[in-house]
PDB file of C-alpha atoms and ligand atoms in Angstrom:
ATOM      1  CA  UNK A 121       0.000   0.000   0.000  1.00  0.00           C
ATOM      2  CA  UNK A 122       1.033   3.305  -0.864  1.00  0.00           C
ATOM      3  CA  UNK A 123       0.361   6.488   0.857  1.00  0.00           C
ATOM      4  CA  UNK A 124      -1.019   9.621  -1.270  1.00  0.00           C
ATOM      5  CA  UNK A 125      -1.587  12.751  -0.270  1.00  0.00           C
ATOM      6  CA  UNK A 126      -3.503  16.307  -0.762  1.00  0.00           C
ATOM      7  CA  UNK A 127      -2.062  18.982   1.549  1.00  0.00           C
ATOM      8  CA  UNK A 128      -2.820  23.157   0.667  1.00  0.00           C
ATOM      9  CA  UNK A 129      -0.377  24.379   3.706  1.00  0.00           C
ATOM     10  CA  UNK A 130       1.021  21.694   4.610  1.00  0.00           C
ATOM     11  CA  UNK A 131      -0.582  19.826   7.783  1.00  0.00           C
ATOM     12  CA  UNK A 132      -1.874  16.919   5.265  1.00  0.00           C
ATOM     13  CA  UNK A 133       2.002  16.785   4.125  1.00  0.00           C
ATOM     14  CA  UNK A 134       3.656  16.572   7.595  1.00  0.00           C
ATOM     15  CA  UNK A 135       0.991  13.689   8.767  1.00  0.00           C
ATOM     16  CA  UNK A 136       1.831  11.230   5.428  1.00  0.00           C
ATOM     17  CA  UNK A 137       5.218  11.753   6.353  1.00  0.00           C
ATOM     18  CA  UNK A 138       5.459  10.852   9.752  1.00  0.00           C
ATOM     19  CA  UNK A 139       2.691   7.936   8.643  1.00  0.00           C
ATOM     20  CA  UNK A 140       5.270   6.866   6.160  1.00  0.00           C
ATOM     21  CA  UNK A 141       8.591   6.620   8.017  1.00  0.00           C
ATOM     22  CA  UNK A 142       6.946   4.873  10.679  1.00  0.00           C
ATOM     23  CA  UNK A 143       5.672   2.258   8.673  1.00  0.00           C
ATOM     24  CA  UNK A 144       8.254   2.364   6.048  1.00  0.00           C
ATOM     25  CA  UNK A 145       5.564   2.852   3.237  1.00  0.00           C
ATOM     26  CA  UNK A 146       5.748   5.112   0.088  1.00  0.00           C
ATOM     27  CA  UNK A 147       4.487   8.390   0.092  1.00  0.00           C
ATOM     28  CA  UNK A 148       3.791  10.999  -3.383  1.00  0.00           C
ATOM     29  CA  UNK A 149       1.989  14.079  -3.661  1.00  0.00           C
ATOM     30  CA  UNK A 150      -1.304  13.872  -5.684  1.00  0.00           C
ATOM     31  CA  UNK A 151       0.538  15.065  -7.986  1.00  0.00           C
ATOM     32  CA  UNK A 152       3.844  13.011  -8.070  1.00  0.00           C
ATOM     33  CA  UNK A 153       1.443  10.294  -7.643  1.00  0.00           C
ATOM     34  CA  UNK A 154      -0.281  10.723 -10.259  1.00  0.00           C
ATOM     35  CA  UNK A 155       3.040  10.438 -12.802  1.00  0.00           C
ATOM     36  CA  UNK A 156       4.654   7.621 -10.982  1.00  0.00           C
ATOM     37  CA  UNK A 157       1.566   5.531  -9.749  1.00  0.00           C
ATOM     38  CA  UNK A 158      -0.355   3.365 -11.574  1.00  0.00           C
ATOM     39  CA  UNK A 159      -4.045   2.682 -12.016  1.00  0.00           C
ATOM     40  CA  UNK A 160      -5.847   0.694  -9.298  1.00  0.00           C
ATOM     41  CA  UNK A 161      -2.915   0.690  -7.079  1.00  0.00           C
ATOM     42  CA  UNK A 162      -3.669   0.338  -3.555  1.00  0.00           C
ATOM     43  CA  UNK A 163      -3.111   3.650  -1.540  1.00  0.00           C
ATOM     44  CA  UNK A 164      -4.482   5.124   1.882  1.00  0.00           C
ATOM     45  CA  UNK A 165      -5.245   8.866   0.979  1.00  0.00           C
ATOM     46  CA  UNK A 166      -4.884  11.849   3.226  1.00  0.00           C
ATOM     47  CA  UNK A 167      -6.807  15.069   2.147  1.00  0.00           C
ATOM     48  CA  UNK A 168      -7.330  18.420   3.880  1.00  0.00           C
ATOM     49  CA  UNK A 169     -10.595  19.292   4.801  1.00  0.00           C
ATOM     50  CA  UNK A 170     -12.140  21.660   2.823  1.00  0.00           C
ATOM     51  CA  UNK A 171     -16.221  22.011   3.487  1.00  0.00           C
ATOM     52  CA  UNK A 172     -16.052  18.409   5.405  1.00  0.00           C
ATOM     53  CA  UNK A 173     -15.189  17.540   2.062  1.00  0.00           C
ATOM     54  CA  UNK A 174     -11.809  14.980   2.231  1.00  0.00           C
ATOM     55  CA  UNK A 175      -9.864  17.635  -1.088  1.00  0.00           C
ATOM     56  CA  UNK A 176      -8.928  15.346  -3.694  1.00  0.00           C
ATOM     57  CA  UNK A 177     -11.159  12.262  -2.459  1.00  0.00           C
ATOM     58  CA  UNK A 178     -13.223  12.273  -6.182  1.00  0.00           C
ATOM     59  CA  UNK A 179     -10.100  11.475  -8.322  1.00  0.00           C
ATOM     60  CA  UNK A 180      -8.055   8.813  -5.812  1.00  0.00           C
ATOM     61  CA  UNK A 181     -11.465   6.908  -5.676  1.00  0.00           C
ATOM     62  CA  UNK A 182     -11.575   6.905  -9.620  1.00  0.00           C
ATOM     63  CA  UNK A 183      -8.081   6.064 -10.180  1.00  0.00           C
ATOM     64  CA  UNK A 184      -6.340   4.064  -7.366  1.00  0.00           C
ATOM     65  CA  UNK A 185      -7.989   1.312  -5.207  1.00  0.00           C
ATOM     66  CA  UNK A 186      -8.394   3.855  -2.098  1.00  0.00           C
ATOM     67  CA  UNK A 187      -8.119   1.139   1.041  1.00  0.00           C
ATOM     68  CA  UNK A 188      -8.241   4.037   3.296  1.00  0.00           C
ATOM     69  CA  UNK A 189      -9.465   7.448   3.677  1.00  0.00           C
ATOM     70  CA  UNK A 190      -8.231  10.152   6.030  1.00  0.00           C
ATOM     71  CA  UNK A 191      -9.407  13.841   6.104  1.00  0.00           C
ATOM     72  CA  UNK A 192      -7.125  17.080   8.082  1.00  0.00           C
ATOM     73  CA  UNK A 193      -9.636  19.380   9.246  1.00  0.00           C
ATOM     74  CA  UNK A 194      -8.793  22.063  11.629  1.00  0.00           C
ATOM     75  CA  UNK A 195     -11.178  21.206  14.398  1.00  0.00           C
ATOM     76  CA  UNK A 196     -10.909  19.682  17.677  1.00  0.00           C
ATOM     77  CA  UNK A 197     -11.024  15.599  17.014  1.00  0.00           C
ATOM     78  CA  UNK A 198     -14.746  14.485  17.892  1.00  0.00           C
ATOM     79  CA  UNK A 199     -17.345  11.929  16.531  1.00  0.00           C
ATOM     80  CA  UNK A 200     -19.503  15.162  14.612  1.00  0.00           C
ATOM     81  CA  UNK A 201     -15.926  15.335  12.366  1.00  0.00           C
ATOM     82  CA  UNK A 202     -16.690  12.128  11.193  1.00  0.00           C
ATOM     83  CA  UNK A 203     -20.394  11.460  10.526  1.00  0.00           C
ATOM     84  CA  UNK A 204     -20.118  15.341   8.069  1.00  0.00           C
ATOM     85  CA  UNK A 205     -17.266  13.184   6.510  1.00  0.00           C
ATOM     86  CA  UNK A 206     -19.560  10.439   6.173  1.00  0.00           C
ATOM     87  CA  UNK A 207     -21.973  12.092   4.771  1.00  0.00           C
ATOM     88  CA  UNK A 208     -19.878  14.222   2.552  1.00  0.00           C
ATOM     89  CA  UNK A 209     -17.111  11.646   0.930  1.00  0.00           C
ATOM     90  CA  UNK A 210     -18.252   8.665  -1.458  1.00  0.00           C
ATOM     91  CA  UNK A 211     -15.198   6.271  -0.330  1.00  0.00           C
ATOM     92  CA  UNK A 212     -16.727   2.827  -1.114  1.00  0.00           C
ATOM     93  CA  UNK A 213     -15.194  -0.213   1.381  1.00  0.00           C
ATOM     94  CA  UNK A 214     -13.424   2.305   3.079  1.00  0.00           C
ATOM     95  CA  UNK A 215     -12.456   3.216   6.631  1.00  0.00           C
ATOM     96  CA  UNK A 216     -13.016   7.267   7.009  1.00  0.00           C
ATOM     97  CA  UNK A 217     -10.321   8.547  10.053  1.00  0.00           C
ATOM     98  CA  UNK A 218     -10.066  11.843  10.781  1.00  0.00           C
ATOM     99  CA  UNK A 219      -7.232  13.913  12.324  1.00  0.00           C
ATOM    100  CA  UNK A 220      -6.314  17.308  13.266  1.00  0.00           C
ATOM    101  CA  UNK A 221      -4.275  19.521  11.584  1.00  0.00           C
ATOM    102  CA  UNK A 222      -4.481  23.065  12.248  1.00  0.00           C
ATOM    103  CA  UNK A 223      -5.072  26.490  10.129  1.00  0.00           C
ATOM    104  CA  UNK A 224      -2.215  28.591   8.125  1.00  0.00           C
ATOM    105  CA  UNK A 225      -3.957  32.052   7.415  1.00  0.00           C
ATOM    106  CA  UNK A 226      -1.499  33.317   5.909  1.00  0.00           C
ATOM    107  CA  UNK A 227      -0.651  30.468   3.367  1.00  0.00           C
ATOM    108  CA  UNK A 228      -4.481  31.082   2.032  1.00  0.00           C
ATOM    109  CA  UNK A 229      -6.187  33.700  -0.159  1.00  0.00           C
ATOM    110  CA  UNK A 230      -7.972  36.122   1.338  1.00  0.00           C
ATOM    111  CA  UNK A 231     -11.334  34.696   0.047  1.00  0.00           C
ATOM    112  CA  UNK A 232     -11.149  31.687   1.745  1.00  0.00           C
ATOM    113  CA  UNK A 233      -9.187  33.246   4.498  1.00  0.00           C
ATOM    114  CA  UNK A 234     -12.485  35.264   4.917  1.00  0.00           C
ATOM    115  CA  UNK A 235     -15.055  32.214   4.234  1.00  0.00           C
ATOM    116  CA  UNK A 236     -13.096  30.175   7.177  1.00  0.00           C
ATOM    117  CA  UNK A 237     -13.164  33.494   9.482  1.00  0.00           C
ATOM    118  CA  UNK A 238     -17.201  33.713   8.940  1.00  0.00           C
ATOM    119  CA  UNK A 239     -17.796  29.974   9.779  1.00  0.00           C
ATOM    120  CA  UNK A 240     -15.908  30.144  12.706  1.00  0.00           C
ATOM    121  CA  UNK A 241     -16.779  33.452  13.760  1.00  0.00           C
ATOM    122  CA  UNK A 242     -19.606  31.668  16.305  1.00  0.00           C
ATOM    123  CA  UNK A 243     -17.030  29.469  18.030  1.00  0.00           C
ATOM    124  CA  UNK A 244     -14.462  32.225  18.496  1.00  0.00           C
ATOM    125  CA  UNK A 245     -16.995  34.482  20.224  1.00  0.00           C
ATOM    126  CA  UNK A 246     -18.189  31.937  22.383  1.00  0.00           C
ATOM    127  CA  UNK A 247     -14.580  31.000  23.485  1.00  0.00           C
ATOM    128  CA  UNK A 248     -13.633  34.672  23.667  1.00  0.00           C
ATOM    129  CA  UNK A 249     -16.990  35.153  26.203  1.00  0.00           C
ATOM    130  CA  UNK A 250     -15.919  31.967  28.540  1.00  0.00           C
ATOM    131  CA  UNK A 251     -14.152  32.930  31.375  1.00  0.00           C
ATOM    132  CA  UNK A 252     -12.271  29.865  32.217  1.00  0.00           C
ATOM    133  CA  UNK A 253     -11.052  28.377  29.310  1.00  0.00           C
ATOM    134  CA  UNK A 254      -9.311  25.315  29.229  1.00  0.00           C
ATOM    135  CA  UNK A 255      -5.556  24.456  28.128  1.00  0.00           C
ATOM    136  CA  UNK A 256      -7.393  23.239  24.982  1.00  0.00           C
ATOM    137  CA  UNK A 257      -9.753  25.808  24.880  1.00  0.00           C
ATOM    138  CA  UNK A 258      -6.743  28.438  24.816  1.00  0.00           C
ATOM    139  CA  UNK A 259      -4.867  26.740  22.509  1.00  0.00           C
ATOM    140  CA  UNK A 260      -7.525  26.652  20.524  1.00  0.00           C
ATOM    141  CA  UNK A 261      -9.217  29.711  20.102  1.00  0.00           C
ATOM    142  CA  UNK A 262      -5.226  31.147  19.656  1.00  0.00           C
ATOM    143  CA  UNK A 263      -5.308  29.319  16.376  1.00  0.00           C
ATOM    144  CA  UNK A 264      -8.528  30.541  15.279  1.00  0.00           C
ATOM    145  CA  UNK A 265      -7.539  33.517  15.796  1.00  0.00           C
ATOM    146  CA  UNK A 266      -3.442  33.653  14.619  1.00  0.00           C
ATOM    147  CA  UNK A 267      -3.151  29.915  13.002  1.00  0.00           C
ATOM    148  CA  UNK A 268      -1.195  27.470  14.644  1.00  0.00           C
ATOM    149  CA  UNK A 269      -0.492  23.540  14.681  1.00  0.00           C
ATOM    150  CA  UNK A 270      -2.069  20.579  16.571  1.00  0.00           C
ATOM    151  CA  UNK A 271      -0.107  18.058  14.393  1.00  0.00           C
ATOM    152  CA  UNK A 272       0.905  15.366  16.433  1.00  0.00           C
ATOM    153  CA  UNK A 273       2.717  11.620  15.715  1.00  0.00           C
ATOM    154  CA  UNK A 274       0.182  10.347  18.297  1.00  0.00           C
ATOM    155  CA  UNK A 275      -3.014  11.217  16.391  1.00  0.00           C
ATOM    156  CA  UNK A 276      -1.929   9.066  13.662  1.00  0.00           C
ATOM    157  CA  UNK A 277      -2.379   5.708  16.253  1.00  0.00           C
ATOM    158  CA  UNK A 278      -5.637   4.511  15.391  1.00  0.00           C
ATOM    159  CA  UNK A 279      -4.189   4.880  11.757  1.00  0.00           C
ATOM    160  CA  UNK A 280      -1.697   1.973  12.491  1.00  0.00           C
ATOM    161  CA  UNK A 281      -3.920   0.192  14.194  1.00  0.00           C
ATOM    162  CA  UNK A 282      -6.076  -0.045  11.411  1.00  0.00           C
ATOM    163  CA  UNK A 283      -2.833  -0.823   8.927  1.00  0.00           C
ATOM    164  CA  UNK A 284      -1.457  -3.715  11.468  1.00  0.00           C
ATOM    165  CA  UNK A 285      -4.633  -5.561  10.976  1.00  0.00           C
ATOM    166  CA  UNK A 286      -5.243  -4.738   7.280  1.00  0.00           C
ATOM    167  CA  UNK A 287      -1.972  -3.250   5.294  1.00  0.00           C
TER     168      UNK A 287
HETATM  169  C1  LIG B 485     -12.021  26.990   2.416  1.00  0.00           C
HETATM  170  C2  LIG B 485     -11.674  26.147   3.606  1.00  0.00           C
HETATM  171  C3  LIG B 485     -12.612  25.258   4.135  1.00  0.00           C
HETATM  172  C4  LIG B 485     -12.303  24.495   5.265  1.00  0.00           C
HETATM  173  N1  LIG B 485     -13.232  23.620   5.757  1.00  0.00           N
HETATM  174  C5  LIG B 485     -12.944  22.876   6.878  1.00  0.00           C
HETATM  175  C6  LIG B 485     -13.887  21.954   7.414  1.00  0.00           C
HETATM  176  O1  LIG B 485     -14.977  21.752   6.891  1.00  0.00           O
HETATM  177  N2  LIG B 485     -13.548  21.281   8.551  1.00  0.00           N
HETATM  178  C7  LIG B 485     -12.350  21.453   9.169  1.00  0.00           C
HETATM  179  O2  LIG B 485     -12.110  20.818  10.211  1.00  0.00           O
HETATM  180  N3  LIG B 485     -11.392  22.289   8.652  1.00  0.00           N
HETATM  181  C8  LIG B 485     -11.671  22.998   7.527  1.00  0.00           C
HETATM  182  N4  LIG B 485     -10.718  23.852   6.995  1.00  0.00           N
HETATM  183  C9  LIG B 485      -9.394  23.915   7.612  1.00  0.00           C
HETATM  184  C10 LIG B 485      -8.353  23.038   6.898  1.00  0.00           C
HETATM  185  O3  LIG B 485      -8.875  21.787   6.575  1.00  0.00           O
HETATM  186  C11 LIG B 485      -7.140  22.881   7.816  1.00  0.00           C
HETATM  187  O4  LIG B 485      -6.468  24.132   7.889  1.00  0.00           O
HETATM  188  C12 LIG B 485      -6.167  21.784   7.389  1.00  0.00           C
HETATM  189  O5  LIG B 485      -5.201  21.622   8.396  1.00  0.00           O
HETATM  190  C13 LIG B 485      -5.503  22.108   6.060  1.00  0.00           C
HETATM  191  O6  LIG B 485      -4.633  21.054   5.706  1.00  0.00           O
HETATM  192  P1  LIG B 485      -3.298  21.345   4.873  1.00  0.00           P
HETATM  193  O7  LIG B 485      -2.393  22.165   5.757  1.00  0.00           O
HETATM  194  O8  LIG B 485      -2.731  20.008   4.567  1.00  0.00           O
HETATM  195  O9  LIG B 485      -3.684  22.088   3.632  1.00  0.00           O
HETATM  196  C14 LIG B 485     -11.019  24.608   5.876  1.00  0.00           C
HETATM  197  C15 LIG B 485     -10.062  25.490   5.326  1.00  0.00           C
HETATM  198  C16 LIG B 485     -10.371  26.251   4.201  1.00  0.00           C
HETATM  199  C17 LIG B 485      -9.321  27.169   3.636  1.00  0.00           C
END
């Protein structure tokens, strides 16, 4: 199995990475894939999130055998992450994971710089109102609000969980 990924600014990048030195497995770009990959090979694919839409998800399903799907979404991991995903990505036979990644404002155009600050415009007032905020909370509404990182090697365990029993 090969790993193939979509990443805008980078997040999506930095988890196929670490995915693939750990496991010793391939890893391409869509687009270096898509030169030195053939048809109906077997790949997991890692996508940024992009509307709870995994970016990229259409064409790996069409082209490779897609054994795995993963989306990088700036919000906080949680089970609502996952049913939009459901909903939202035709991955047939496929396990859907989700991990988080984090936002790069400055690495986007302003109109979607813009489109993200209006959909989470509700969240950062509420976490701007709250009093005490949590570690999490903090960290959290600091991205939001500057950009910043929650990649982490340790997100990517139930990942290899899922590749010791089927890779
Ligand atoms: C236009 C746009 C839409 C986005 N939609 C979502 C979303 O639905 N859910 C989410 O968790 N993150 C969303 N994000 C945040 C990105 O998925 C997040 O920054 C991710 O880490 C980007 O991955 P990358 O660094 O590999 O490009 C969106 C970002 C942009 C620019």
């Amino acid at each position: 199995m090969t790993i193939v990924y979509n990443s805008k600014t980078g997040h999506t990048r930095q988890y196929a990475e670490m995915l693939a030195a750990a496991e010793k497995m391939k890893v391409y770009s869509v687009q270096e894939a898509q030169q030195v990959l053939p048809e109906k090979e077997p790949v997991i694919f890692l996508g940024w999130l992009m509307a709870g839409h995994i970016s990229g998800i259409d064409q790996a399903v069409r082209r490779w055998d897609v054994r795995c799907a993963v989306g990088v979404g700036m919000a906080p991991d949680g089970k609502d992450n996952l049913a939009t995903m459901a909903k939202a990505n035709f991955v047939p036979n496929a396990p859907l994971f989700y991990l988080q990644g984090g936002w790069a404002p400055k690495k986007v155009g302003w109109f979607q710089r813009r489109a993200v600050g209006m959909v989470t415009r509700a969240t950062r007032k509420q976490l701007q109102a709250k009093k005490d905020r949590t570690r999490q909370e903090e960290a959290y509404l600091s991205m939001l609000i500057r950009g910043g990182s929650f990649v982490e090697y340790q997100n990517l365990k139930p990942i290899q969980d899922w590749l010791a029993a089927n890779g």
